[in-house]
Amino acid sequence: MNAFTTADVYKNQQVLTAPPEQLTLMLYNGAIRFINECIHAINEGKVEKAHNANIRTQQIISELMTTLDMQYDISKNLMALYDYIQYRLQMGNVKKDVAQMEEAKGLVTELRDTWLQAMKLARKERGADASDQAYARQRHG
C-alpha cells in the first residue's frame, strides 16, 4: 500500500468513526483549507485550480446546510449565513475576486472558532456530569 492510499484509508477511517461534532469541525477546516487554496491559485493566475478549490468549498458549505435541523431558530440563522457564504463563493469564483473569497473565509473561520468553543464547553459540561455521577456512585455505592 503506497503512502497516498494509506493516507486516504486513514482519512476515511477518521470520518467514519468521528462523532457528529467532530465531523462539523472537519467540514469547517476543509472549507477554510479549500478557500486558502482558491485564493492562492487566483493570486498565481491558475484559474482552473482556483475554480476546483472554490467548488470543493461550495460543496462543503452545501453539506453543512443539509445537516441543519430547521425546527430551531439558530438553524434558520445559520442557513441564511451559509447562503450568504455560498453567494460570496460563487461571486468570487465567477470574478476570481480574492476580496470575496477573503470575506467568505472570515465568516467560515468565525463559525469554526465558535464551533470549537461550543465543543470545549460541551466537553467541560460532560466532564462535570461524569464527575458528579462518579461522586454520587461513591456516596451511594
Short mmCIF file of N, CA and C in Angstrom, two decimals:
data_model
loop_
_atom_site.label_atom_id
_atom_site.label_comp_id
_atom_site.label_asym_id
_atom_site.label_seq_id
_atom_site.Cartn_x
_atom_site.Cartn_y
_atom_site.Cartn_z
N MET A 1 0.85 -1.18 0.00
CA MET A 1 0.00 0.00 0.00
C MET A 1 0.89 1.24 0.00
N ASN A 2 0.71 2.13 -0.96
CA ASN A 2 1.55 3.33 -1.00
C ASN A 2 1.06 4.38 -0.01
N ALA A 3 1.88 5.42 0.18
CA ALA A 3 1.57 6.44 1.19
C ALA A 3 0.26 7.16 0.89
N PHE A 4 -0.01 7.44 -0.38
CA PHE A 4 -1.25 8.14 -0.74
C PHE A 4 -2.45 7.31 -0.34
N THR A 5 -2.43 6.04 -0.65
CA THR A 5 -3.54 5.16 -0.31
C THR A 5 -3.67 5.02 1.21
N THR A 6 -2.56 4.91 1.90
CA THR A 6 -2.59 4.82 3.35
C THR A 6 -3.21 6.07 3.96
N ALA A 7 -2.84 7.22 3.44
CA ALA A 7 -3.41 8.48 3.94
C ALA A 7 -4.92 8.52 3.68
N ASP A 8 -5.34 8.06 2.51
CA ASP A 8 -6.78 8.04 2.19
C ASP A 8 -7.54 7.12 3.13
N VAL A 9 -6.98 5.95 3.39
CA VAL A 9 -7.62 5.00 4.29
C VAL A 9 -7.74 5.60 5.69
N TYR A 10 -6.68 6.24 6.15
CA TYR A 10 -6.68 6.87 7.47
C TYR A 10 -7.74 7.96 7.54
N LYS A 11 -7.80 8.81 6.52
CA LYS A 11 -8.78 9.90 6.50
C LYS A 11 -10.21 9.35 6.47
N ASN A 12 -10.44 8.33 5.66
CA ASN A 12 -11.76 7.71 5.61
C ASN A 12 -12.14 7.14 6.96
N GLN A 13 -11.19 6.51 7.63
CA GLN A 13 -11.45 5.93 8.95
C GLN A 13 -11.79 7.03 9.95
N GLN A 14 -11.08 8.15 9.86
CA GLN A 14 -11.38 9.29 10.74
C GLN A 14 -12.82 9.75 10.56
N VAL A 15 -13.24 9.87 9.33
CA VAL A 15 -14.59 10.34 9.03
C VAL A 15 -15.63 9.34 9.51
N LEU A 16 -15.37 8.06 9.28
CA LEU A 16 -16.34 7.03 9.64
C LEU A 16 -16.51 6.88 11.14
N THR A 17 -15.47 7.19 11.91
CA THR A 17 -15.53 6.97 13.35
C THR A 17 -15.70 8.25 14.16
N ALA A 18 -15.70 9.39 13.51
CA ALA A 18 -15.78 10.67 14.22
C ALA A 18 -17.20 10.93 14.71
N PRO A 19 -17.32 11.50 15.92
CA PRO A 19 -18.65 11.92 16.38
C PRO A 19 -19.14 13.11 15.55
N PRO A 20 -20.44 13.36 15.53
CA PRO A 20 -21.01 14.42 14.68
C PRO A 20 -20.35 15.79 14.88
N GLU A 21 -20.06 16.15 16.12
CA GLU A 21 -19.47 17.47 16.35
C GLU A 21 -18.07 17.56 15.74
N GLN A 22 -17.35 16.45 15.72
CA GLN A 22 -16.02 16.43 15.10
C GLN A 22 -16.13 16.51 13.58
N LEU A 23 -17.16 15.87 13.02
CA LEU A 23 -17.37 15.95 11.57
C LEU A 23 -17.64 17.39 11.14
N THR A 24 -18.43 18.10 11.92
CA THR A 24 -18.71 19.50 11.60
C THR A 24 -17.43 20.32 11.62
N LEU A 25 -16.60 20.08 12.63
CA LEU A 25 -15.31 20.76 12.70
C LEU A 25 -14.44 20.43 11.48
N MET A 26 -14.44 19.17 11.08
CA MET A 26 -13.68 18.76 9.90
C MET A 26 -14.19 19.47 8.64
N LEU A 27 -15.50 19.64 8.54
CA LEU A 27 -16.06 20.36 7.39
C LEU A 27 -15.61 21.82 7.38
N TYR A 28 -15.69 22.47 8.53
CA TYR A 28 -15.23 23.86 8.60
C TYR A 28 -13.75 23.97 8.22
N ASN A 29 -12.93 23.09 8.78
CA ASN A 29 -11.50 23.13 8.46
C ASN A 29 -11.24 22.86 6.98
N GLY A 30 -11.99 21.94 6.41
CA GLY A 30 -11.84 21.66 4.98
C GLY A 30 -12.23 22.86 4.14
N ALA A 31 -13.31 23.53 4.52
CA ALA A 31 -13.74 24.72 3.77
C ALA A 31 -12.66 25.80 3.81
N ILE A 32 -12.09 26.02 4.98
CA ILE A 32 -11.03 27.02 5.11
C ILE A 32 -9.82 26.64 4.26
N ARG A 33 -9.46 25.37 4.30
CA ARG A 33 -8.31 24.91 3.51
C ARG A 33 -8.55 25.15 2.01
N PHE A 34 -9.74 24.80 1.52
CA PHE A 34 -10.02 24.99 0.09
C PHE A 34 -10.15 26.46 -0.29
N ILE A 35 -10.66 27.29 0.61
CA ILE A 35 -10.69 28.73 0.33
C ILE A 35 -9.26 29.25 0.20
N ASN A 36 -8.39 28.83 1.11
CA ASN A 36 -6.98 29.24 1.01
C ASN A 36 -6.36 28.79 -0.30
N GLU A 37 -6.65 27.55 -0.71
CA GLU A 37 -6.15 27.05 -1.99
C GLU A 37 -6.66 27.90 -3.14
N CYS A 38 -7.93 28.26 -3.08
CA CYS A 38 -8.54 29.08 -4.13
C CYS A 38 -7.87 30.44 -4.20
N ILE A 39 -7.70 31.08 -3.07
CA ILE A 39 -7.06 32.40 -3.03
C ILE A 39 -5.64 32.32 -3.60
N HIS A 40 -4.89 31.33 -3.17
CA HIS A 40 -3.52 31.15 -3.66
C HIS A 40 -3.52 30.95 -5.17
N ALA A 41 -4.43 30.12 -5.66
CA ALA A 41 -4.50 29.86 -7.11
C ALA A 41 -4.89 31.12 -7.88
N ILE A 42 -5.83 31.90 -7.35
CA ILE A 42 -6.21 33.16 -8.01
C ILE A 42 -4.99 34.07 -8.11
N ASN A 43 -4.27 34.19 -7.00
CA ASN A 43 -3.09 35.06 -6.98
C ASN A 43 -2.01 34.60 -7.95
N GLU A 44 -1.97 33.30 -8.24
CA GLU A 44 -0.99 32.76 -9.18
C GLU A 44 -1.52 32.69 -10.61
N GLY A 45 -2.78 33.10 -10.80
CA GLY A 45 -3.38 33.07 -12.13
C GLY A 45 -3.76 31.67 -12.61
N LYS A 46 -3.90 30.74 -11.68
CA LYS A 46 -4.27 29.36 -12.02
C LYS A 46 -5.79 29.23 -11.91
N VAL A 47 -6.46 29.60 -12.98
CA VAL A 47 -7.92 29.72 -12.99
C VAL A 47 -8.61 28.38 -12.71
N GLU A 48 -8.18 27.32 -13.36
CA GLU A 48 -8.84 26.03 -13.17
C GLU A 48 -8.66 25.51 -11.75
N LYS A 49 -7.46 25.66 -11.21
CA LYS A 49 -7.20 25.22 -9.84
C LYS A 49 -8.05 26.04 -8.86
N ALA A 50 -8.16 27.34 -9.10
CA ALA A 50 -8.99 28.21 -8.25
C ALA A 50 -10.45 27.76 -8.31
N HIS A 51 -10.92 27.50 -9.52
CA HIS A 51 -12.30 27.06 -9.71
C HIS A 51 -12.56 25.75 -8.95
N ASN A 52 -11.67 24.78 -9.10
CA ASN A 52 -11.86 23.48 -8.46
C ASN A 52 -11.88 23.61 -6.93
N ALA A 53 -10.98 24.41 -6.38
CA ALA A 53 -10.95 24.61 -4.93
C ALA A 53 -12.22 25.32 -4.46
N ASN A 54 -12.68 26.28 -5.24
CA ASN A 54 -13.90 27.00 -4.90
C ASN A 54 -15.11 26.06 -4.90
N ILE A 55 -15.20 25.22 -5.91
CA ILE A 55 -16.32 24.27 -5.99
C ILE A 55 -16.28 23.31 -4.80
N ARG A 56 -15.10 22.87 -4.41
CA ARG A 56 -14.99 21.99 -3.24
C ARG A 56 -15.52 22.70 -1.99
N THR A 57 -15.17 23.98 -1.87
CA THR A 57 -15.66 24.76 -0.73
C THR A 57 -17.19 24.86 -0.77
N GLN A 58 -17.74 25.16 -1.94
CA GLN A 58 -19.20 25.26 -2.07
C GLN A 58 -19.87 23.93 -1.70
N GLN A 59 -19.26 22.83 -2.07
CA GLN A 59 -19.83 21.52 -1.72
C GLN A 59 -19.83 21.31 -0.21
N ILE A 60 -18.78 21.75 0.45
CA ILE A 60 -18.72 21.63 1.91
C ILE A 60 -19.80 22.49 2.56
N ILE A 61 -19.95 23.72 2.10
CA ILE A 61 -20.99 24.59 2.67
C ILE A 61 -22.37 24.00 2.41
N SER A 62 -22.58 23.42 1.25
CA SER A 62 -23.86 22.75 0.95
C SER A 62 -24.09 21.60 1.92
N GLU A 63 -23.06 20.86 2.23
CA GLU A 63 -23.18 19.75 3.20
C GLU A 63 -23.55 20.29 4.57
N LEU A 64 -22.93 21.38 4.99
CA LEU A 64 -23.28 21.99 6.27
C LEU A 64 -24.74 22.42 6.27
N MET A 65 -25.22 22.93 5.14
CA MET A 65 -26.62 23.35 5.03
C MET A 65 -27.58 22.16 5.19
N THR A 66 -27.22 21.03 4.63
CA THR A 66 -28.12 19.87 4.69
C THR A 66 -28.18 19.26 6.09
N THR A 67 -27.21 19.56 6.94
CA THR A 67 -27.21 18.98 8.28
C THR A 67 -28.04 19.78 9.27
N LEU A 68 -28.53 20.95 8.86
CA LEU A 68 -29.29 21.80 9.78
C LEU A 68 -30.67 21.23 10.06
N ASP A 69 -31.07 21.31 11.32
CA ASP A 69 -32.42 20.93 11.74
C ASP A 69 -33.23 22.22 11.81
N MET A 70 -34.06 22.45 10.80
CA MET A 70 -34.71 23.74 10.63
C MET A 70 -35.82 24.04 11.63
N GLN A 71 -36.06 23.17 12.59
CA GLN A 71 -37.06 23.49 13.61
C GLN A 71 -36.51 24.47 14.65
N TYR A 72 -35.20 24.73 14.61
CA TYR A 72 -34.58 25.64 15.57
C TYR A 72 -34.24 26.97 14.90
N ASP A 73 -34.42 28.07 15.65
CA ASP A 73 -34.11 29.40 15.11
C ASP A 73 -32.64 29.52 14.73
N ILE A 74 -31.76 28.94 15.53
CA ILE A 74 -30.33 29.02 15.22
C ILE A 74 -30.03 28.41 13.86
N SER A 75 -30.75 27.34 13.52
CA SER A 75 -30.55 26.70 12.22
C SER A 75 -30.98 27.62 11.08
N LYS A 76 -32.06 28.35 11.31
CA LYS A 76 -32.53 29.30 10.29
C LYS A 76 -31.50 30.42 10.09
N ASN A 77 -30.92 30.88 11.20
CA ASN A 77 -29.88 31.91 11.12
C ASN A 77 -28.63 31.38 10.42
N LEU A 78 -28.24 30.16 10.76
CA LEU A 78 -27.08 29.55 10.10
C LEU A 78 -27.34 29.35 8.61
N MET A 79 -28.55 28.95 8.26
CA MET A 79 -28.89 28.75 6.85
C MET A 79 -28.70 30.05 6.07
N ALA A 80 -29.17 31.14 6.65
CA ALA A 80 -29.02 32.44 5.98
C ALA A 80 -27.54 32.80 5.84
N LEU A 81 -26.76 32.52 6.87
CA LEU A 81 -25.33 32.81 6.81
C LEU A 81 -24.62 31.92 5.79
N TYR A 82 -24.95 30.63 5.79
CA TYR A 82 -24.37 29.71 4.79
C TYR A 82 -24.75 30.14 3.37
N ASP A 83 -25.99 30.58 3.21
CA ASP A 83 -26.45 31.05 1.90
C ASP A 83 -25.63 32.26 1.45
N TYR A 84 -25.36 33.16 2.37
CA TYR A 84 -24.55 34.34 2.06
C TYR A 84 -23.12 33.93 1.71
N ILE A 85 -22.57 32.97 2.47
CA ILE A 85 -21.22 32.48 2.17
C ILE A 85 -21.19 31.86 0.77
N GLN A 86 -22.22 31.08 0.45
CA GLN A 86 -22.29 30.48 -0.89
C GLN A 86 -22.30 31.57 -1.97
N TYR A 87 -23.07 32.61 -1.73
CA TYR A 87 -23.13 33.71 -2.69
C TYR A 87 -21.75 34.33 -2.89
N ARG A 88 -21.06 34.60 -1.79
CA ARG A 88 -19.71 35.17 -1.86
C ARG A 88 -18.77 34.24 -2.61
N LEU A 89 -18.86 32.94 -2.33
CA LEU A 89 -18.02 31.96 -3.03
C LEU A 89 -18.31 31.96 -4.53
N GLN A 90 -19.59 32.00 -4.87
CA GLN A 90 -19.97 31.99 -6.29
C GLN A 90 -19.47 33.25 -7.00
N MET A 91 -19.65 34.40 -6.37
CA MET A 91 -19.19 35.65 -6.98
C MET A 91 -17.66 35.68 -7.05
N GLY A 92 -17.02 35.18 -6.00
CA GLY A 92 -15.56 35.11 -6.01
C GLY A 92 -15.05 34.19 -7.11
N ASN A 93 -15.81 33.13 -7.38
CA ASN A 93 -15.42 32.19 -8.43
C ASN A 93 -15.61 32.79 -9.81
N VAL A 94 -16.75 33.41 -10.03
CA VAL A 94 -17.05 34.00 -11.34
C VAL A 94 -16.06 35.12 -11.66
N LYS A 95 -15.81 35.97 -10.68
CA LYS A 95 -14.97 37.16 -10.91
C LYS A 95 -13.50 36.92 -10.57
N LYS A 96 -13.20 35.74 -9.99
CA LYS A 96 -11.85 35.45 -9.49
C LYS A 96 -11.40 36.61 -8.58
N ASP A 97 -12.28 36.93 -7.64
CA ASP A 97 -12.13 38.08 -6.74
C ASP A 97 -11.68 37.61 -5.36
N VAL A 98 -10.43 37.90 -5.03
CA VAL A 98 -9.86 37.49 -3.75
C VAL A 98 -10.61 38.12 -2.58
N ALA A 99 -11.07 39.36 -2.71
CA ALA A 99 -11.77 40.04 -1.61
C ALA A 99 -13.02 39.27 -1.20
N GLN A 100 -13.76 38.76 -2.16
CA GLN A 100 -14.97 37.99 -1.84
C GLN A 100 -14.60 36.66 -1.19
N MET A 101 -13.51 36.08 -1.65
CA MET A 101 -13.05 34.82 -1.05
C MET A 101 -12.59 35.06 0.39
N GLU A 102 -11.90 36.17 0.60
CA GLU A 102 -11.43 36.51 1.96
C GLU A 102 -12.62 36.74 2.90
N GLU A 103 -13.67 37.37 2.38
CA GLU A 103 -14.86 37.59 3.21
C GLU A 103 -15.48 36.25 3.60
N ALA A 104 -15.60 35.35 2.64
CA ALA A 104 -16.15 34.01 2.92
C ALA A 104 -15.26 33.29 3.93
N LYS A 105 -13.96 33.39 3.75
CA LYS A 105 -13.02 32.74 4.67
C LYS A 105 -13.17 33.29 6.09
N GLY A 106 -13.32 34.61 6.21
CA GLY A 106 -13.51 35.20 7.53
C GLY A 106 -14.75 34.68 8.23
N LEU A 107 -15.83 34.57 7.48
CA LEU A 107 -17.08 34.07 8.06
C LEU A 107 -16.96 32.60 8.46
N VAL A 108 -16.37 31.79 7.60
CA VAL A 108 -16.22 30.36 7.92
C VAL A 108 -15.28 30.18 9.10
N THR A 109 -14.22 30.98 9.15
CA THR A 109 -13.28 30.89 10.27
C THR A 109 -13.96 31.26 11.57
N GLU A 110 -14.78 32.30 11.54
CA GLU A 110 -15.52 32.69 12.74
C GLU A 110 -16.48 31.59 13.19
N LEU A 111 -17.17 30.98 12.23
CA LEU A 111 -18.06 29.85 12.56
C LEU A 111 -17.27 28.69 13.15
N ARG A 112 -16.13 28.39 12.55
CA ARG A 112 -15.30 27.29 13.04
C ARG A 112 -14.81 27.56 14.47
N ASP A 113 -14.36 28.78 14.72
CA ASP A 113 -13.87 29.13 16.05
C ASP A 113 -14.98 29.07 17.09
N THR A 114 -16.17 29.53 16.71
CA THR A 114 -17.33 29.44 17.61
C THR A 114 -17.68 27.99 17.88
N TRP A 115 -17.63 27.16 16.84
CA TRP A 115 -17.92 25.73 16.99
C TRP A 115 -16.92 25.09 17.94
N LEU A 116 -15.64 25.44 17.80
CA LEU A 116 -14.61 24.90 18.70
C LEU A 116 -14.91 25.26 20.15
N GLN A 117 -15.31 26.51 20.38
CA GLN A 117 -15.65 26.93 21.74
C GLN A 117 -16.84 26.13 22.28
N ALA A 118 -17.84 25.92 21.44
CA ALA A 118 -19.02 25.14 21.85
C ALA A 118 -18.61 23.71 22.18
N MET A 119 -17.71 23.14 21.38
CA MET A 119 -17.24 21.78 21.65
C MET A 119 -16.51 21.71 22.99
N LYS A 120 -15.69 22.71 23.27
CA LYS A 120 -14.96 22.75 24.54
C LYS A 120 -15.92 22.86 25.72
N LEU A 121 -16.92 23.73 25.58
CA LEU A 121 -17.91 23.88 26.65
C LEU A 121 -18.68 22.58 26.88
N ALA A 122 -19.09 21.94 25.80
CA ALA A 122 -19.84 20.68 25.91
C ALA A 122 -18.97 19.61 26.58
N ARG A 123 -17.70 19.56 26.19
CA ARG A 123 -16.79 18.57 26.77
C ARG A 123 -16.62 18.84 28.27
N LYS A 124 -16.50 20.12 28.62
CA LYS A 124 -16.35 20.51 30.01
C LYS A 124 -17.59 20.11 30.81
N GLU A 125 -18.77 20.37 30.24
CA GLU A 125 -20.02 20.02 30.92
C GLU A 125 -20.16 18.51 31.06
N ARG A 126 -19.80 17.77 30.01
CA ARG A 126 -19.85 16.31 30.10
C ARG A 126 -18.90 15.81 31.17
N GLY A 127 -17.74 16.44 31.28
CA GLY A 127 -16.78 16.08 32.31
C GLY A 127 -17.33 16.34 33.69
N ALA A 128 -18.01 17.48 33.85
CA ALA A 128 -18.61 17.81 35.14
C ALA A 128 -19.73 16.82 35.46
N ASP A 129 -20.53 16.47 34.46
CA ASP A 129 -21.60 15.49 34.67
C ASP A 129 -21.02 14.14 35.07
N ALA A 130 -19.95 13.73 34.40
CA ALA A 130 -19.33 12.44 34.71
C ALA A 130 -18.75 12.46 36.12
N SER A 131 -18.16 13.60 36.51
CA SER A 131 -17.61 13.72 37.87
C SER A 131 -18.72 13.66 38.90
N ASP A 132 -19.83 14.34 38.63
CA ASP A 132 -20.97 14.32 39.55
C ASP A 132 -21.53 12.91 39.69
N GLN A 133 -21.63 12.20 38.57
CA GLN A 133 -22.15 10.83 38.62
C GLN A 133 -21.20 9.92 39.38
N ALA A 134 -19.91 10.08 39.18
CA ALA A 134 -18.93 9.26 39.90
C ALA A 134 -19.00 9.55 41.39
N TYR A 135 -19.15 10.81 41.75
CA TYR A 135 -19.27 11.19 43.15
C TYR A 135 -20.52 10.58 43.77
N ALA A 136 -21.64 10.64 43.03
CA ALA A 136 -22.89 10.07 43.52
C ALA A 136 -22.76 8.56 43.71
N ARG A 137 -22.08 7.89 42.79
CA ARG A 137 -21.88 6.43 42.93
C ARG A 137 -21.04 6.12 44.16
N GLN A 138 -20.03 6.93 44.43
CA GLN A 138 -19.18 6.71 45.59
C GLN A 138 -19.97 6.90 46.87
N ARG A 139 -20.82 7.89 46.92
CA ARG A 139 -21.58 8.19 48.13
C ARG A 139 -22.65 7.15 48.39
N HIS A 140 -23.22 6.60 47.30
CA HIS A 140 -24.33 5.66 47.46
C HIS A 140 -23.92 4.23 47.19
N GLY A 141 -22.70 4.02 46.77
CA GLY A 141 -22.25 2.69 46.38
C GLY A 141 -21.58 2.00 47.47
#
